[in-house]
Amino acid sequence: ATTEIYTLSLHDAFRSLIAASSVVRPDHGPLMRPGLTVPLETASGKVMAAYDPLIGMPAGYTADAWSQAAFHIRAAGVAYDMEAVIPGVCCAAVPVRTPDGRITGSLAVVAPPERPVATFVSELTTAAQAIGAGLSQHLPEILSQNAERASNM
């Protein structure tokens, strides 16, 4: 049985929203619904914060520690959350870039600790490149629809 969840989060000027999710674990479904805001402490949130310092920094970091962590995320092209947000849940996230290089979101895998998320990074990076190539023309419409969904919940 598949135990991973994949999420695509998109960023606008103020927040990152889950745009799509392949929820296969009902116990985590309510946390990963499209339209929900992505917390900065998640792997996806860390990716967005590492590339856009105006959205803030994840809780639990000093400014110097976050500066170093953000540098490492940008250098590696991936952020991790190893059970820091939800016990028993690990995440890896990579940036989604438009053809002109803008970071517009992140693609993440969420898995239990026995499924090492680092093994998914190559697959995530390839998929994020393909998503970014097709996303730039539809991004404003997708963000608007997801914000509308979130406000109706």
GROMACS .gro file of C-alpha atoms in nm:
model
  153
    1ALA     CA    1   0.000   0.000   0.000
    2THR     CA    2   0.116   0.353  -0.075
    3THR     CA    3   0.196   0.549   0.237
    4GLU     CA    4   0.321   0.872   0.079
    5ILE     CA    5   0.128   1.190   0.023
    6TYR     CA    6   0.239   1.437  -0.244
    7THR     CA    7   0.146   1.803  -0.215
    8LEU     CA    8   0.189   2.096  -0.449
    9SER     CA    9   0.192   2.430  -0.273
   10LEU     CA   10   0.184   2.762  -0.456
   11HIS     CA   11   0.306   3.095  -0.326
   12ASP     CA   12   0.161   3.439  -0.379
   13ALA     CA   13   0.278   3.764  -0.225
   14PHE     CA   14   0.134   3.685   0.119
   15ARG     CA   15   0.118   3.310   0.181
   16SER     CA   16   0.167   2.961   0.045
   17LEU     CA   17  -0.143   2.752  -0.018
   18ILE     CA   18  -0.181   2.382  -0.086
   19ALA     CA   19  -0.294   2.364  -0.449
   20ALA     CA   20  -0.315   1.986  -0.486
   21SER     CA   21  -0.272   1.683  -0.264
   22SER     CA   22  -0.275   1.308  -0.315
   23VAL     CA   23  -0.407   1.227   0.032
   24VAL     CA   24  -0.394   0.854   0.094
   25ARG     CA   25  -0.379   0.861   0.474
   26PRO     CA   26  -0.716   0.970   0.614
   27ASP     CA   27  -0.559   1.063   0.948
   28HIS     CA   28  -0.356   1.338   0.777
   29GLY     CA   29  -0.618   1.442   0.521
   30PRO     CA   30  -0.756   1.739   0.717
   31LEU     CA   31  -0.405   1.889   0.738
   32MET     CA   32  -0.333   1.865   0.366
   33ARG     CA   33  -0.649   1.979   0.191
   34PRO     CA   34  -0.617   2.211  -0.109
   35GLY     CA   35  -0.675   2.571  -0.006
   36LEU     CA   36  -0.509   2.544   0.335
   37THR     CA   37  -0.216   2.769   0.425
   38VAL     CA   38   0.123   2.598   0.450
   39PRO     CA   39   0.295   2.658   0.788
   40LEU     CA   40   0.652   2.787   0.759
   41GLU     CA   41   0.773   2.505   0.987
   42THR     CA   42   0.692   2.238   0.725
   43ALA     CA   43   0.941   2.138   0.456
   44SER     CA   44   0.731   2.326   0.199
   45GLY     CA   45   0.715   2.632   0.421
   46LYS     CA   46   1.091   2.623   0.472
   47VAL     CA   47   1.149   2.610   0.096
   48MET     CA   48   0.929   2.915   0.042
   49ALA     CA   49   1.083   3.108   0.333
   50ALA     CA   50   1.437   3.023   0.218
   51TYR     CA   51   1.371   3.179  -0.122
   52ASP     CA   52   1.146   3.466  -0.006
   53PRO     CA   53   1.264   3.620   0.322
   54LEU     CA   54   0.970   3.863   0.323
   55ILE     CA   55   0.729   3.587   0.427
   56GLY     CA   56   0.918   3.537   0.754
   57MET     CA   57   1.113   3.257   0.914
   58PRO     CA   58   0.996   2.932   1.068
   59ALA     CA   59   0.948   2.924   1.445
   60GLY     CA   60   1.231   2.783   1.652
   61TYR     CA   61   1.516   2.958   1.473
   62THR     CA   62   1.727   3.257   1.569
   63ALA     CA   63   1.788   3.498   1.281
   64ASP     CA   64   2.146   3.368   1.240
   65ALA     CA   65   2.041   3.002   1.256
   66TRP     CA   66   1.766   3.058   0.998
   67SER     CA   67   2.005   3.248   0.771
   68GLN     CA   68   2.237   2.946   0.772
   69ALA     CA   69   1.952   2.697   0.731
   70ALA     CA   70   1.803   2.897   0.441
   71PHE     CA   71   2.145   2.909   0.272
   72HIS     CA   72   2.172   2.529   0.298
   73ILE     CA   73   1.818   2.481   0.163
   74ARG     CA   74   1.894   2.700  -0.139
   75ALA     CA   75   2.231   2.527  -0.197
   76ALA     CA   76   2.084   2.176  -0.172
   77GLY     CA   77   1.756   2.262  -0.344
   78VAL     CA   78   1.558   2.072  -0.080
   79ALA     CA   79   1.418   2.119   0.271
   80TYR     CA   80   1.329   1.850   0.521
   81ASP     CA   81   1.097   1.814   0.818
   82MET     CA   82   1.182   1.502   1.013
   83GLU     CA   83   0.887   1.460   1.253
   84ALA     CA   84   0.928   1.820   1.377
   85VAL     CA   85   0.574   1.931   1.287
   86ILE     CA   86   0.379   1.605   1.327
   87PRO     CA   87   0.520   1.302   1.514
   88GLY     CA   88   0.549   1.006   1.280
   89VAL     CA   89   0.552   1.223   0.967
   90CYS     CA   90   0.859   1.318   0.762
   91CYS     CA   91   0.866   1.552   0.462
   92ALA     CA   92   1.098   1.661   0.183
   93ALA     CA   93   1.015   1.959  -0.039
   94VAL     CA   94   1.177   2.111  -0.346
   95PRO     CA   95   1.108   2.446  -0.511
   96VAL     CA   96   0.886   2.480  -0.818
   97ARG     CA   97   1.030   2.738  -1.058
   98THR     CA   98   0.875   2.908  -1.358
   99PRO     CA   99   1.073   2.901  -1.683
  100ASP     CA  100   1.222   3.242  -1.593
  101GLY     CA  101   1.355   3.104  -1.262
  102ARG     CA  102   1.096   3.252  -1.021
  103ILE     CA  103   1.006   3.030  -0.726
  104THR     CA  104   0.627   2.995  -0.733
  105GLY     CA  105   0.577   2.704  -0.501
  106SER     CA  106   0.703   2.375  -0.372
  107LEU     CA  107   0.643   2.008  -0.433
  108ALA     CA  108   0.663   1.784  -0.128
  109VAL     CA  109   0.642   1.423  -0.028
  110VAL     CA  110   0.507   1.333   0.314
  111ALA     CA  111   0.583   0.986   0.447
  112PRO     CA  112   0.620   0.786   0.768
  113PRO     CA  113   0.974   0.760   0.911
  114GLU     CA  114   1.025   0.408   0.773
  115ARG     CA  115   1.003   0.552   0.417
  116PRO     CA  116   1.316   0.774   0.392
  117VAL     CA  117   1.197   1.094   0.224
  118ALA     CA  118   1.547   1.172   0.093
  119THR     CA  119   1.502   0.886  -0.156
  120PHE     CA  120   1.222   1.084  -0.324
  121VAL     CA  121   1.422   1.405  -0.389
  122SER     CA  122   1.534   1.321  -0.742
  123GLU     CA  123   1.179   1.226  -0.842
  124LEU     CA  124   1.041   1.542  -0.676
  125THR     CA  125   1.294   1.765  -0.853
  126THR     CA  126   1.210   1.620  -1.195
  127ALA     CA  127   0.836   1.657  -1.133
  128ALA     CA  128   0.879   2.012  -0.998
  129GLN     CA  129   1.064   2.113  -1.316
  130ALA     CA  130   0.780   1.979  -1.531
  131ILE     CA  131   0.516   2.147  -1.314
  132GLY     CA  132   0.701   2.480  -1.322
  133ALA     CA  133   0.725   2.472  -1.699
  134GLY     CA  134   0.346   2.450  -1.735
  135LEU     CA  135   0.245   2.646  -1.429
  136SER     CA  136   0.341   3.004  -1.507
  137GLN     CA  137   0.045   3.068  -1.736
  138HIS     CA  138  -0.212   2.933  -1.484
  139LEU     CA  139  -0.068   3.046  -1.148
  140PRO     CA  140  -0.293   3.352  -1.080
  141GLU     CA  141  -0.610   3.154  -1.156
  142ILE     CA  142  -0.507   2.859  -0.935
  143LEU     CA  143  -0.416   3.082  -0.639
  144SER     CA  144  -0.744   3.270  -0.668
  145GLN     CA  145  -0.949   2.947  -0.675
  146ASN     CA  146  -0.767   2.804  -0.373
  147ALA     CA  147  -0.804   3.124  -0.171
  148GLU     CA  148  -1.175   3.117  -0.250
  149ARG     CA  149  -1.199   2.752  -0.136
  150ALA     CA  150  -1.020   2.830   0.189
  151SER     CA  151  -1.250   3.122   0.268
  152ASN     CA  152  -1.556   2.900   0.218
  153MET     CA  153  -1.438   2.638   0.471
   0.00000   0.00000   0.00000
